mmCIF file of C-alpha atoms and ligand atoms in Angstrom:
data_model
loop_
_atom_site.group_PDB
_atom_site.id
_atom_site.type_symbol
_atom_site.label_atom_id
_atom_site.label_comp_id
_atom_site.label_asym_id
_atom_site.label_seq_id
_atom_site.Cartn_x
_atom_site.Cartn_y
_atom_site.Cartn_z
ATOM 1 C CA UNK A 29 5.371 11.215 -12.636
ATOM 2 C CA UNK A 30 6.406 9.482 -9.432
ATOM 3 C CA UNK A 31 9.677 9.955 -7.643
ATOM 4 C CA UNK A 32 11.524 6.890 -6.445
ATOM 5 C CA UNK A 33 10.693 5.654 -2.948
ATOM 6 C CA UNK A 34 12.731 7.357 -0.306
ATOM 7 C CA UNK A 35 13.230 4.086 1.594
ATOM 8 C CA UNK A 36 14.383 4.556 5.173
ATOM 9 C CA UNK A 37 15.722 8.073 4.700
ATOM 10 C CA UNK A 38 14.128 10.761 6.806
ATOM 11 C CA UNK A 39 12.830 13.548 4.590
ATOM 12 C CA UNK A 40 11.664 16.705 6.364
ATOM 13 C CA UNK A 41 9.372 18.765 4.100
ATOM 14 C CA UNK A 42 9.313 22.414 5.132
ATOM 15 C CA UNK A 43 6.273 24.523 4.291
ATOM 16 C CA UNK A 44 5.170 28.123 4.947
ATOM 17 C CA UNK A 45 2.293 26.554 6.890
ATOM 18 C CA UNK A 46 1.817 23.022 8.109
ATOM 19 C CA UNK A 47 -1.837 22.351 8.819
ATOM 20 C CA UNK A 48 -2.136 19.055 10.732
ATOM 21 C CA UNK A 49 -5.959 19.368 11.320
ATOM 22 C CA UNK A 50 -5.424 17.314 14.513
ATOM 23 C CA UNK A 51 -3.680 20.343 16.076
ATOM 24 C CA UNK A 52 -3.035 24.024 15.469
ATOM 25 C CA UNK A 53 -1.307 25.197 12.279
ATOM 26 C CA UNK A 54 2.457 25.504 12.425
ATOM 27 C CA UNK A 55 4.151 28.453 10.721
ATOM 28 C CA UNK A 56 7.350 27.358 8.928
ATOM 29 C CA UNK A 57 6.638 23.815 9.989
ATOM 30 C CA UNK A 58 8.014 20.463 8.946
ATOM 31 C CA UNK A 59 6.353 17.193 8.051
ATOM 32 C CA UNK A 60 8.978 14.448 8.202
ATOM 33 C CA UNK A 61 8.401 11.282 6.208
ATOM 34 C CA UNK A 62 10.114 7.886 6.423
ATOM 35 C CA UNK A 63 9.149 5.520 3.616
ATOM 36 C CA UNK A 64 5.361 5.596 3.359
ATOM 37 C CA UNK A 65 4.720 6.978 6.834
ATOM 38 C CA UNK A 66 4.773 10.271 8.681
ATOM 39 C CA UNK A 67 7.667 10.178 11.198
ATOM 40 C CA UNK A 68 7.258 13.597 12.796
ATOM 41 C CA UNK A 69 5.359 16.899 12.600
ATOM 42 C CA UNK A 70 6.834 19.977 14.200
ATOM 43 C CA UNK A 71 8.517 23.394 13.940
ATOM 44 C CA UNK A 72 11.994 21.866 13.556
ATOM 45 C CA UNK A 73 13.246 18.840 11.606
ATOM 46 C CA UNK A 74 14.354 15.754 13.546
ATOM 47 C CA UNK A 75 18.082 15.023 13.812
ATOM 48 C CA UNK A 76 19.518 13.462 10.725
ATOM 49 C CA UNK A 77 16.631 14.394 8.463
ATOM 50 C CA UNK A 78 17.250 15.791 5.025
ATOM 51 C CA UNK A 79 15.357 19.056 4.652
ATOM 52 C CA UNK A 80 13.319 19.649 1.488
ATOM 53 C CA UNK A 81 11.928 23.177 1.234
ATOM 54 C CA UNK A 82 8.550 23.233 -0.507
ATOM 55 C CA UNK A 83 8.415 27.029 -0.472
ATOM 56 C CA UNK A 84 5.245 29.083 -0.191
ATOM 57 C CA UNK A 85 2.783 26.279 0.317
ATOM 58 C CA UNK A 86 0.362 25.083 2.961
ATOM 59 C CA UNK A 87 0.928 21.401 3.641
ATOM 60 C CA UNK A 88 -2.286 19.552 4.529
ATOM 61 C CA UNK A 89 -3.296 15.961 4.964
ATOM 62 C CA UNK A 90 -4.339 14.397 1.653
ATOM 63 C CA UNK A 91 -8.034 14.996 1.205
ATOM 64 C CA UNK A 92 -10.599 12.229 1.707
ATOM 65 C CA UNK A 93 -13.590 12.196 -0.666
ATOM 66 C CA UNK A 94 -15.978 9.617 0.757
ATOM 67 C CA UNK A 95 -18.603 9.916 -1.976
ATOM 68 C CA UNK A 96 -18.184 10.053 -5.713
ATOM 69 C CA UNK A 97 -19.272 8.204 -8.845
ATOM 70 C CA UNK A 98 -16.078 7.921 -10.895
ATOM 71 C CA UNK A 99 -17.901 6.156 -13.727
ATOM 72 C CA UNK A 100 -19.138 9.575 -14.856
ATOM 73 C CA UNK A 101 -15.721 11.283 -14.780
ATOM 74 C CA UNK A 102 -15.505 11.634 -18.565
ATOM 75 C CA UNK A 103 -18.502 14.013 -18.608
ATOM 76 C CA UNK A 104 -17.522 17.575 -19.403
ATOM 77 C CA UNK A 105 -20.508 19.058 -17.627
ATOM 78 C CA UNK A 106 -23.284 17.826 -15.350
ATOM 79 C CA UNK A 107 -26.303 16.183 -16.958
ATOM 80 C CA UNK A 108 -29.453 18.202 -17.550
ATOM 81 C CA UNK A 109 -29.717 21.767 -16.435
ATOM 82 C CA UNK A 110 -29.399 23.426 -13.060
ATOM 83 C CA UNK A 111 -32.392 23.225 -10.708
ATOM 84 C CA UNK A 112 -34.170 20.672 -12.828
ATOM 85 C CA UNK A 113 -36.716 18.243 -11.374
ATOM 86 C CA UNK A 114 -34.925 15.398 -9.571
ATOM 87 C CA UNK A 115 -36.902 12.616 -11.247
ATOM 88 C CA UNK A 116 -36.136 14.049 -14.680
ATOM 89 C CA UNK A 117 -32.449 14.151 -13.794
ATOM 90 C CA UNK A 118 -32.463 10.538 -12.574
ATOM 91 C CA UNK A 119 -33.898 9.474 -15.910
ATOM 92 C CA UNK A 120 -30.994 11.198 -17.711
ATOM 93 C CA UNK A 121 -28.505 9.424 -15.434
ATOM 94 C CA UNK A 122 -29.956 5.954 -15.981
ATOM 95 C CA UNK A 123 -30.351 6.598 -19.748
ATOM 96 C CA UNK A 124 -26.606 7.479 -19.842
ATOM 97 C CA UNK A 125 -25.641 4.067 -18.542
ATOM 98 C CA UNK A 126 -28.148 1.727 -20.113
ATOM 99 C CA UNK A 127 -30.988 0.219 -18.193
ATOM 100 C CA UNK A 128 -31.916 1.226 -14.645
ATOM 101 C CA UNK A 129 -31.775 -2.339 -13.286
ATOM 102 C CA UNK A 130 -29.007 -3.592 -15.585
ATOM 103 C CA UNK A 131 -26.558 -0.758 -15.969
ATOM 104 C CA UNK A 132 -23.613 -0.954 -18.335
ATOM 105 C CA UNK A 133 -20.289 -1.665 -16.691
ATOM 106 C CA UNK A 134 -18.464 1.541 -15.949
ATOM 107 C CA UNK A 135 -15.773 2.319 -18.494
ATOM 108 C CA UNK A 136 -12.365 1.760 -16.924
ATOM 109 C CA UNK A 137 -11.120 4.954 -18.627
ATOM 110 C CA UNK A 138 -13.687 7.083 -16.836
ATOM 111 C CA UNK A 139 -12.589 5.688 -13.466
ATOM 112 C CA UNK A 140 -8.969 6.291 -14.317
ATOM 113 C CA UNK A 141 -9.759 9.860 -15.418
ATOM 114 C CA UNK A 142 -11.631 10.530 -12.166
ATOM 115 C CA UNK A 143 -8.783 9.158 -10.065
ATOM 116 C CA UNK A 144 -6.229 11.311 -11.906
ATOM 117 C CA UNK A 145 -8.413 14.424 -11.530
ATOM 118 C CA UNK A 146 -8.869 13.682 -7.828
ATOM 119 C CA UNK A 147 -5.158 13.203 -7.204
ATOM 120 C CA UNK A 148 -4.378 16.490 -8.944
ATOM 121 C CA UNK A 149 -6.824 18.146 -6.531
ATOM 122 C CA UNK A 150 -5.043 16.666 -3.494
ATOM 123 C CA UNK A 151 -7.529 13.782 -2.926
ATOM 124 C CA UNK A 152 -5.618 10.679 -1.846
ATOM 125 C CA UNK A 153 -8.485 8.598 -0.392
ATOM 126 C CA UNK A 154 -11.756 7.924 -2.220
ATOM 127 C CA UNK A 155 -15.056 6.246 -1.658
ATOM 128 C CA UNK A 156 -16.425 5.372 -5.104
ATOM 129 C CA UNK A 157 -19.829 4.010 -6.010
ATOM 130 C CA UNK A 158 -19.347 1.067 -8.371
ATOM 131 C CA UNK A 159 -22.621 0.565 -10.210
ATOM 132 C CA UNK A 160 -21.724 -2.467 -12.313
ATOM 133 C CA UNK A 161 -18.405 -4.251 -12.682
ATOM 134 C CA UNK A 162 -15.540 -2.350 -11.201
ATOM 135 C CA UNK A 163 -11.841 -2.501 -11.766
ATOM 136 C CA UNK A 164 -8.849 -0.317 -11.379
ATOM 137 C CA UNK A 165 -5.421 -0.504 -13.019
ATOM 138 C CA UNK A 166 -2.321 -1.237 -10.965
ATOM 139 C CA UNK A 167 -0.895 2.269 -11.258
ATOM 140 C CA UNK A 168 -4.169 3.894 -10.197
ATOM 141 C CA UNK A 169 -4.564 1.426 -7.350
ATOM 142 C CA UNK A 170 -1.077 2.238 -6.115
ATOM 143 C CA UNK A 171 -1.666 5.994 -6.226
ATOM 144 C CA UNK A 172 -4.991 6.309 -4.386
ATOM 145 C CA UNK A 173 -6.621 4.629 -1.403
ATOM 146 C CA UNK A 174 -9.919 3.316 -2.758
ATOM 147 C CA UNK A 175 -13.050 2.030 -1.078
ATOM 148 C CA UNK A 176 -15.344 0.715 -3.844
ATOM 149 C CA UNK A 177 -19.007 0.423 -2.942
ATOM 150 C CA UNK A 178 -20.860 -2.223 -4.934
ATOM 151 C CA UNK A 179 -24.151 -0.523 -5.772
ATOM 152 C CA UNK A 180 -27.425 -2.359 -5.770
ATOM 153 C CA UNK A 181 -30.540 -1.151 -7.631
ATOM 154 C CA UNK A 182 -33.622 -3.384 -7.536
ATOM 155 C CA UNK A 183 -37.080 -3.283 -6.094
ATOM 156 C CA UNK A 184 -37.877 -6.801 -7.299
ATOM 157 C CA UNK A 185 -37.819 -9.648 -4.776
ATOM 158 C CA UNK A 186 -36.979 -11.996 -7.685
ATOM 159 C CA UNK A 187 -33.511 -10.447 -7.867
ATOM 160 C CA UNK A 188 -32.487 -10.450 -4.156
ATOM 161 C CA UNK A 189 -30.275 -13.556 -4.435
ATOM 162 C CA UNK A 190 -28.546 -12.345 -7.585
ATOM 163 C CA UNK A 191 -27.896 -8.928 -6.005
ATOM 164 C CA UNK A 192 -26.491 -10.422 -2.802
ATOM 165 C CA UNK A 193 -24.265 -12.804 -4.755
ATOM 166 C CA UNK A 194 -22.865 -9.952 -6.818
ATOM 167 C CA UNK A 195 -22.065 -7.949 -3.704
ATOM 168 C CA UNK A 196 -20.452 -10.948 -2.009
ATOM 169 C CA UNK A 197 -18.318 -11.499 -5.094
ATOM 170 C CA UNK A 198 -17.300 -7.835 -5.051
ATOM 171 C CA UNK A 199 -16.204 -8.125 -1.399
ATOM 172 C CA UNK A 200 -14.322 -11.372 -2.164
ATOM 173 C CA UNK A 201 -12.558 -9.763 -5.150
ATOM 174 C CA UNK A 202 -11.485 -6.831 -2.959
ATOM 175 C CA UNK A 203 -10.158 -9.183 -0.334
ATOM 176 C CA UNK A 204 -8.206 -11.375 -2.813
ATOM 177 C CA UNK A 205 -6.917 -8.671 -5.150
ATOM 178 C CA UNK A 206 -6.070 -6.259 -2.350
ATOM 179 C CA UNK A 207 -6.160 -3.217 -4.646
ATOM 180 C CA UNK A 208 -9.199 -1.660 -3.127
ATOM 181 C CA UNK A 209 -11.459 -2.076 -0.116
ATOM 182 C CA UNK A 210 -14.861 -3.600 -0.681
ATOM 183 C CA UNK A 211 -18.039 -1.873 0.550
ATOM 184 C CA UNK A 212 -21.751 -1.890 -0.080
ATOM 185 C CA UNK A 213 -24.184 0.672 -1.477
ATOM 186 C CA UNK A 214 -27.894 -0.020 -1.582
ATOM 187 C CA UNK A 215 -28.628 2.902 -3.898
ATOM 188 C CA UNK A 216 -31.653 4.717 -2.410
ATOM 189 C CA UNK A 217 -35.096 4.113 -0.913
ATOM 190 C CA UNK A 218 -36.771 4.434 -4.296
ATOM 191 C CA UNK A 219 -34.531 1.890 -6.033
ATOM 192 C CA UNK A 220 -33.966 -0.806 -3.407
ATOM 193 C CA UNK A 221 -36.566 -3.034 -1.779
ATOM 194 C CA UNK A 222 -36.577 -2.435 2.008
ATOM 195 C CA UNK A 223 -36.043 -6.172 2.683
ATOM 196 C CA UNK A 224 -33.043 -6.283 0.348
ATOM 197 C CA UNK A 225 -31.783 -3.102 1.966
ATOM 198 C CA UNK A 226 -31.833 -4.799 5.386
ATOM 199 C CA UNK A 227 -30.070 -7.891 3.985
ATOM 200 C CA UNK A 228 -27.342 -5.682 2.497
ATOM 201 C CA UNK A 229 -26.846 -3.857 5.823
ATOM 202 C CA UNK A 230 -26.547 -7.214 7.583
ATOM 203 C CA UNK A 231 -24.049 -8.378 4.990
ATOM 204 C CA UNK A 232 -22.043 -5.254 5.834
ATOM 205 C CA UNK A 233 -22.097 -6.273 9.503
ATOM 206 C CA UNK A 234 -21.105 -9.857 8.672
ATOM 207 C CA UNK A 235 -18.182 -8.734 6.503
ATOM 208 C CA UNK A 236 -17.222 -5.561 8.383
ATOM 209 C CA UNK A 237 -17.949 -3.553 5.225
ATOM 210 C CA UNK A 238 -18.995 0.090 5.180
ATOM 211 C CA UNK A 239 -22.537 0.710 3.868
ATOM 212 C CA UNK A 240 -23.485 3.855 1.930
ATOM 213 C CA UNK A 241 -27.077 4.826 1.172
ATOM 214 C CA UNK A 242 -28.482 7.884 -0.636
ATOM 215 C CA UNK A 243 -31.186 9.115 1.750
ATOM 216 C CA UNK A 244 -33.422 12.148 2.259
ATOM 217 C CA UNK A 245 -32.019 13.740 -0.881
ATOM 218 C CA UNK A 246 -35.093 15.249 -2.545
ATOM 219 C CA UNK A 247 -38.725 16.127 -1.889
ATOM 220 C CA UNK A 248 -39.617 13.701 -4.711
ATOM 221 C CA UNK A 249 -38.039 10.837 -2.721
ATOM 222 C CA UNK A 250 -39.884 11.736 0.485
ATOM 223 C CA UNK A 251 -43.168 11.913 -1.425
ATOM 224 C CA UNK A 252 -42.613 8.480 -2.913
ATOM 225 C CA UNK A 253 -41.905 6.997 0.539
ATOM 226 C CA UNK A 254 -44.819 8.698 2.185
ATOM 227 C CA UNK A 255 -47.548 8.382 -0.498
ATOM 228 C CA UNK A 256 -46.249 5.977 -3.158
ATOM 229 C CA UNK A 257 -46.763 8.931 -5.523
ATOM 230 C CA UNK A 258 -45.075 11.875 -7.155
ATOM 231 C CA UNK A 259 -42.595 12.333 -9.997
ATOM 232 C CA UNK A 260 -40.195 9.581 -8.901
ATOM 233 C CA UNK A 261 -42.978 7.037 -8.447
ATOM 234 C CA UNK A 262 -44.355 8.013 -11.872
ATOM 235 C CA UNK A 263 -40.895 7.613 -13.371
ATOM 236 C CA UNK A 264 -40.530 4.081 -11.912
ATOM 237 C CA UNK A 265 -44.063 3.077 -12.932
ATOM 238 C CA UNK A 266 -43.563 4.314 -16.514
ATOM 239 C CA UNK A 267 -40.451 2.114 -16.823
ATOM 240 C CA UNK A 268 -42.001 -0.955 -15.250
ATOM 241 C CA UNK A 269 -39.698 -0.921 -12.174
ATOM 242 C CA UNK A 270 -42.341 -0.044 -9.626
ATOM 243 C CA UNK A 271 -43.378 -2.928 -7.330
ATOM 244 C CA UNK A 272 -46.709 -1.968 -5.669
ATOM 245 C CA UNK A 273 -46.484 -2.328 -1.905
ATOM 246 C CA UNK A 274 -42.712 -2.791 -1.859
ATOM 247 C CA UNK A 275 -42.299 0.504 -0.028
ATOM 248 C CA UNK A 276 -45.068 0.755 2.599
ATOM 249 C CA UNK A 277 -46.956 4.049 2.599
ATOM 250 C CA UNK A 278 -45.902 6.276 5.427
ATOM 251 C CA UNK A 279 -42.235 5.211 5.218
ATOM 252 C CA UNK A 280 -39.771 7.853 6.505
ATOM 253 C CA UNK A 281 -35.992 8.243 6.367
ATOM 254 C CA UNK A 282 -36.064 7.288 10.063
ATOM 255 C CA UNK A 283 -37.165 3.747 9.135
ATOM 256 C CA UNK A 284 -33.982 3.330 7.122
ATOM 257 C CA UNK A 285 -31.737 5.001 9.714
ATOM 258 C CA UNK A 286 -32.800 2.436 12.339
ATOM 259 C CA UNK A 287 -31.646 -0.370 10.025
ATOM 260 C CA UNK A 288 -28.448 1.476 9.028
ATOM 261 C CA UNK A 289 -27.487 1.723 12.697
ATOM 262 C CA UNK A 290 -26.844 -2.067 12.631
ATOM 263 C CA UNK A 291 -23.938 -1.582 10.171
ATOM 264 C CA UNK A 292 -20.386 -1.186 11.489
ATOM 265 C CA UNK A 293 -20.120 2.060 9.540
ATOM 266 C CA UNK A 294 -22.900 3.677 7.571
ATOM 267 C CA UNK A 295 -22.838 6.714 5.308
ATOM 268 C CA UNK A 296 -26.027 8.654 4.826
ATOM 269 C CA UNK A 297 -25.339 10.283 1.465
ATOM 270 C CA UNK A 298 -26.928 13.799 1.193
ATOM 271 C CA UNK A 299 -29.312 13.838 4.181
ATOM 272 C CA UNK A 300 -30.636 17.099 2.749
ATOM 273 C CA UNK A 301 -34.109 16.711 4.216
ATOM 274 C CA UNK A 302 -33.499 14.917 7.526
ATOM 275 C CA UNK A 303 -35.944 16.135 10.167
ATOM 276 C CA UNK A 304 -35.240 17.016 13.785
ATOM 277 C CA UNK A 305 -35.810 13.534 15.094
ATOM 278 C CA UNK A 306 -33.630 12.007 12.367
ATOM 279 C CA UNK A 307 -30.861 14.529 13.043
ATOM 280 C CA UNK A 308 -30.936 13.621 16.741
ATOM 281 C CA UNK A 309 -30.817 9.909 15.896
ATOM 282 C CA UNK A 310 -27.849 10.340 13.536
ATOM 283 C CA UNK A 311 -26.032 12.372 16.185
ATOM 284 C CA UNK A 312 -26.707 9.720 18.866
ATOM 285 C CA UNK A 313 -25.318 7.078 16.479
ATOM 286 C CA UNK A 314 -22.287 9.091 15.426
ATOM 287 C CA UNK A 315 -19.875 6.205 16.035
ATOM 288 C CA UNK A 316 -21.684 4.221 13.364
ATOM 289 C CA UNK A 317 -23.540 6.675 11.143
ATOM 290 C CA UNK A 318 -22.090 9.642 9.281
ATOM 291 C CA UNK A 319 -23.717 12.111 6.963
ATOM 292 C CA UNK A 320 -21.990 12.968 3.693
ATOM 293 C CA UNK A 321 -23.101 16.322 2.389
ATOM 294 C CA UNK A 322 -22.357 16.995 -1.288
ATOM 295 C CA UNK A 323 -22.420 20.801 -1.361
ATOM 296 C CA UNK A 324 -22.259 21.612 -5.064
ATOM 297 C CA UNK A 325 -24.593 18.757 -5.998
ATOM 298 C CA UNK A 326 -27.021 20.103 -3.388
ATOM 299 C CA UNK A 327 -26.706 23.577 -4.936
ATOM 300 C CA UNK A 328 -27.153 22.156 -8.444
ATOM 301 C CA UNK A 329 -30.656 20.965 -7.582
ATOM 302 C CA UNK A 330 -31.477 24.078 -5.575
ATOM 303 C CA UNK A 331 -32.726 21.955 -2.655
ATOM 304 C CA UNK A 332 -33.811 23.821 0.545
ATOM 305 C CA UNK A 333 -30.863 24.811 2.776
ATOM 306 C CA UNK A 334 -28.901 21.792 4.003
ATOM 307 C CA UNK A 335 -29.296 21.036 7.753
ATOM 308 C CA UNK A 336 -25.516 21.108 8.210
ATOM 309 C CA UNK A 337 -25.502 23.615 11.133
ATOM 310 C CA UNK A 338 -28.193 21.596 12.936
ATOM 311 C CA UNK A 339 -26.291 18.332 12.341
ATOM 312 C CA UNK A 340 -23.086 19.837 13.739
ATOM 313 C CA UNK A 341 -24.875 21.423 16.698
ATOM 314 C CA UNK A 342 -26.448 18.045 17.523
ATOM 315 C CA UNK A 343 -23.024 16.409 17.419
ATOM 316 C CA UNK A 344 -23.414 14.388 14.227
ATOM 317 C CA UNK A 345 -20.360 13.452 12.204
ATOM 318 C CA UNK A 346 -20.472 15.143 8.811
ATOM 319 C CA UNK A 347 -18.087 14.846 5.875
ATOM 320 C CA UNK A 348 -18.171 16.455 2.430
ATOM 321 C CA UNK A 349 -18.216 14.579 -0.843
ATOM 322 C CA UNK A 350 -18.026 15.761 -4.419
ATOM 323 C CA UNK A 351 -20.605 13.256 -5.708
ATOM 324 C CA UNK A 352 -20.052 12.513 -9.446
ATOM 325 C CA UNK A 353 -19.645 14.660 -12.494
ATOM 326 C CA UNK A 354 -23.346 14.004 -13.291
ATOM 327 C CA UNK A 355 -24.170 16.720 -10.745
ATOM 328 C CA UNK A 356 -20.903 18.525 -10.040
ATOM 329 C CA UNK A 357 -18.724 20.285 -12.652
ATOM 330 C CA UNK A 358 -15.511 18.731 -11.271
ATOM 331 C CA UNK A 359 -14.075 16.486 -8.524
ATOM 332 C CA UNK A 360 -12.193 19.224 -6.670
ATOM 333 C CA UNK A 361 -13.179 18.520 -3.038
ATOM 334 C CA UNK A 362 -11.449 21.665 -1.782
ATOM 335 C CA UNK A 363 -13.841 23.700 -3.946
ATOM 336 C CA UNK A 364 -16.751 21.990 -2.158
ATOM 337 C CA UNK A 365 -15.187 22.909 1.213
ATOM 338 C CA UNK A 366 -14.865 26.504 0.031
ATOM 339 C CA UNK A 367 -18.506 26.451 -1.017
ATOM 340 C CA UNK A 368 -19.441 25.393 2.524
ATOM 341 C CA UNK A 369 -17.153 27.965 4.138
ATOM 342 C CA UNK A 370 -18.800 30.679 2.043
ATOM 343 C CA UNK A 371 -22.326 29.509 2.640
ATOM 344 C CA UNK A 372 -22.012 28.815 6.383
ATOM 345 C CA UNK A 373 -19.674 31.517 7.744
ATOM 346 C CA UNK A 374 -20.560 30.597 11.339
ATOM 347 C CA UNK A 375 -18.868 27.204 11.020
ATOM 348 C CA UNK A 376 -15.213 27.410 12.127
ATOM 349 C CA UNK A 377 -12.806 26.967 9.190
ATOM 350 C CA UNK A 378 -10.946 24.164 10.971
ATOM 351 C CA UNK A 379 -14.276 22.286 11.229
ATOM 352 C CA UNK A 380 -14.873 22.749 7.503
ATOM 353 C CA UNK A 381 -11.403 21.442 6.777
ATOM 354 C CA UNK A 382 -11.984 18.407 9.043
ATOM 355 C CA UNK A 383 -15.011 17.545 6.852
ATOM 356 C CA UNK A 384 -12.632 16.802 3.950
ATOM 357 C CA UNK A 385 -9.911 15.238 6.064
ATOM 358 C CA UNK A 386 -10.248 13.676 9.537
ATOM 359 C CA UNK A 387 -14.040 13.338 9.718
ATOM 360 C CA UNK A 388 -14.118 12.088 6.154
ATOM 361 C CA UNK A 389 -11.508 9.440 7.092
ATOM 362 C CA UNK A 390 -13.712 8.427 10.060
ATOM 363 C CA UNK A 391 -16.706 7.831 7.806
ATOM 364 C CA UNK A 392 -14.706 5.121 6.002
ATOM 365 C CA UNK A 393 -13.097 3.726 9.169
ATOM 366 C CA UNK A 394 -9.684 5.002 8.094
ATOM 367 C CA UNK A 395 -8.970 7.551 10.796
ATOM 368 C CA UNK A 396 -5.991 5.612 12.146
ATOM 369 C CA UNK A 397 -4.379 5.692 8.678
ATOM 370 C CA UNK A 398 -5.216 9.077 7.188
ATOM 371 C CA UNK A 399 -7.094 12.336 7.678
ATOM 372 C CA UNK A 400 -4.537 14.279 9.741
ATOM 373 C CA UNK A 401 -0.819 14.892 9.900
ATOM 374 C CA UNK A 402 0.337 12.752 12.850
ATOM 375 C CA UNK A 403 3.342 10.461 13.340
ATOM 376 C CA UNK A 404 2.513 6.901 12.286
ATOM 377 C CA UNK A 405 -0.167 7.822 9.774
ATOM 378 C CA UNK A 406 0.360 7.232 6.074
ATOM 379 C CA UNK A 407 2.296 10.004 4.356
ATOM 380 C CA UNK A 408 -0.592 11.377 2.290
ATOM 381 C CA UNK A 409 -0.129 15.122 1.721
ATOM 382 C CA UNK A 410 -1.626 17.929 -0.283
ATOM 383 C CA UNK A 411 0.540 21.009 -0.926
ATOM 384 C CA UNK A 412 -1.449 24.104 -1.678
ATOM 385 C CA UNK A 413 0.184 27.160 -3.333
ATOM 386 C CA UNK A 414 -0.127 30.266 -1.153
ATOM 387 C CA UNK A 415 -0.054 33.869 -2.345
ATOM 388 C CA UNK A 416 3.054 35.920 -1.446
ATOM 389 C CA UNK A 417 1.194 37.951 1.129
ATOM 390 C CA UNK A 418 -0.851 35.465 3.015
ATOM 391 C CA UNK A 419 -3.314 36.345 5.729
ATOM 392 C CA UNK A 420 -2.160 35.683 9.280
ATOM 393 C CA UNK A 421 -4.738 32.926 9.476
ATOM 394 C CA UNK A 422 -3.753 30.012 7.232
ATOM 395 C CA UNK A 423 -7.351 28.717 7.215
ATOM 396 C CA UNK A 424 -8.334 31.966 5.609
ATOM 397 C CA UNK A 425 -5.672 31.432 2.937
ATOM 398 C CA UNK A 426 -6.849 27.864 2.356
ATOM 399 C CA UNK A 427 -10.632 28.312 2.341
ATOM 400 C CA UNK A 428 -10.989 31.999 1.427
ATOM 401 C CA UNK A 429 -8.795 32.015 -1.654
ATOM 402 C CA UNK A 430 -8.811 30.271 -5.032
ATOM 403 C CA UNK A 431 -5.323 28.843 -4.516
ATOM 404 C CA UNK A 432 -4.863 25.352 -5.844
ATOM 405 C CA UNK A 433 -3.113 22.135 -4.944
ATOM 406 C CA UNK A 434 0.305 21.998 -6.641
ATOM 407 C CA UNK A 435 1.625 18.665 -5.362
ATOM 408 C CA UNK A 436 0.054 15.529 -3.927
ATOM 409 C CA UNK A 437 1.807 12.775 -2.012
ATOM 410 C CA UNK A 438 0.393 9.296 -1.468
ATOM 411 C CA UNK A 439 2.185 6.798 0.776
ATOM 412 C CA UNK A 440 5.388 8.812 0.780
ATOM 413 C CA UNK A 441 5.609 9.356 -2.987
ATOM 414 C CA UNK A 442 4.865 12.561 -4.872
ATOM 415 C CA UNK A 443 2.445 11.859 -7.654
HETATM 416 ZN ZN1 ZN B 19 -24.223 9.488 -5.091
#
């Protein structure tokens, strides 16, 4: 249920803790909203503002989930079983949506379900991978900021033109309908011809569109690149999708990173197995390349430890994503942040929180709009219930507890 727009009135929301991310937490703070924008953030309300007491909550910027696959949101549990072979899992995913090169259009209901689940979890900005045909209803489009990445899956040179046309149309639709932002996702090294990959990156540059690419996710993927062999190669050969010579032997993630650096904004999805040189490169290119770590998906496959601490130490920009319900039991991004806080206790809690707010907004080029509580930004808020006796450190209460989001605001309206 949405409340009516507050118009030009100044509404000062008081919370036990206000956590702006861009600055230190404020005890008994206020976030003041005018219309769809944040007017002020402070320890007292501005003159003339109507105070609304939200009670024992922590008020945070609406969360930004830069990587999910909403088409799978109707799944009640991830596909396959935990720690299964990656190639076997991919075959379950493609089987669930038809043919690997001609997937079924995503059911609109699944996308709507995923958006609703995300909003309930405080997520107000989303980067969604749109595999085939993508649409969103008016109400959903009004309640979430959506960047929809048109996904491309083909190793065949015969299909380059068709793939590029489809992505151009997706970007045009986004520009004319205005309900979402268009973006581009060459799926992964094992499903996209390197030449087509480069053309898609260049299209991103031409159209100022963000480019997302699943890279360095599994050992199977690295083996396919290096040796044209292994379980993933066998899977593609068995289904007739393998194009001999399309991926030169000896290919490394670095070869793709160099191309990605041409894009205005590029998301390396996963990056689980980036090596030292690749980590240094990503860090040097941090204005253009971000890594999106999907913690619970990573854990689902039992990959070796994620290089998150090394990436942060090198200065890379890292955000967290939920990935889809094919590999994560839900779309609660805060739970992924808590997973990271538990697994990497040396990372400062405020830095973990930035990975689902400000840094996540930067990955999508939206840092002037969202990601922190600052005057002028869009009024996107997540209110988190706090226990009666909260620790002195609000970050501890947010990341160290199981407390949940109770209210979400998008563009000045409670959802
Ligand atoms: Zn993904």
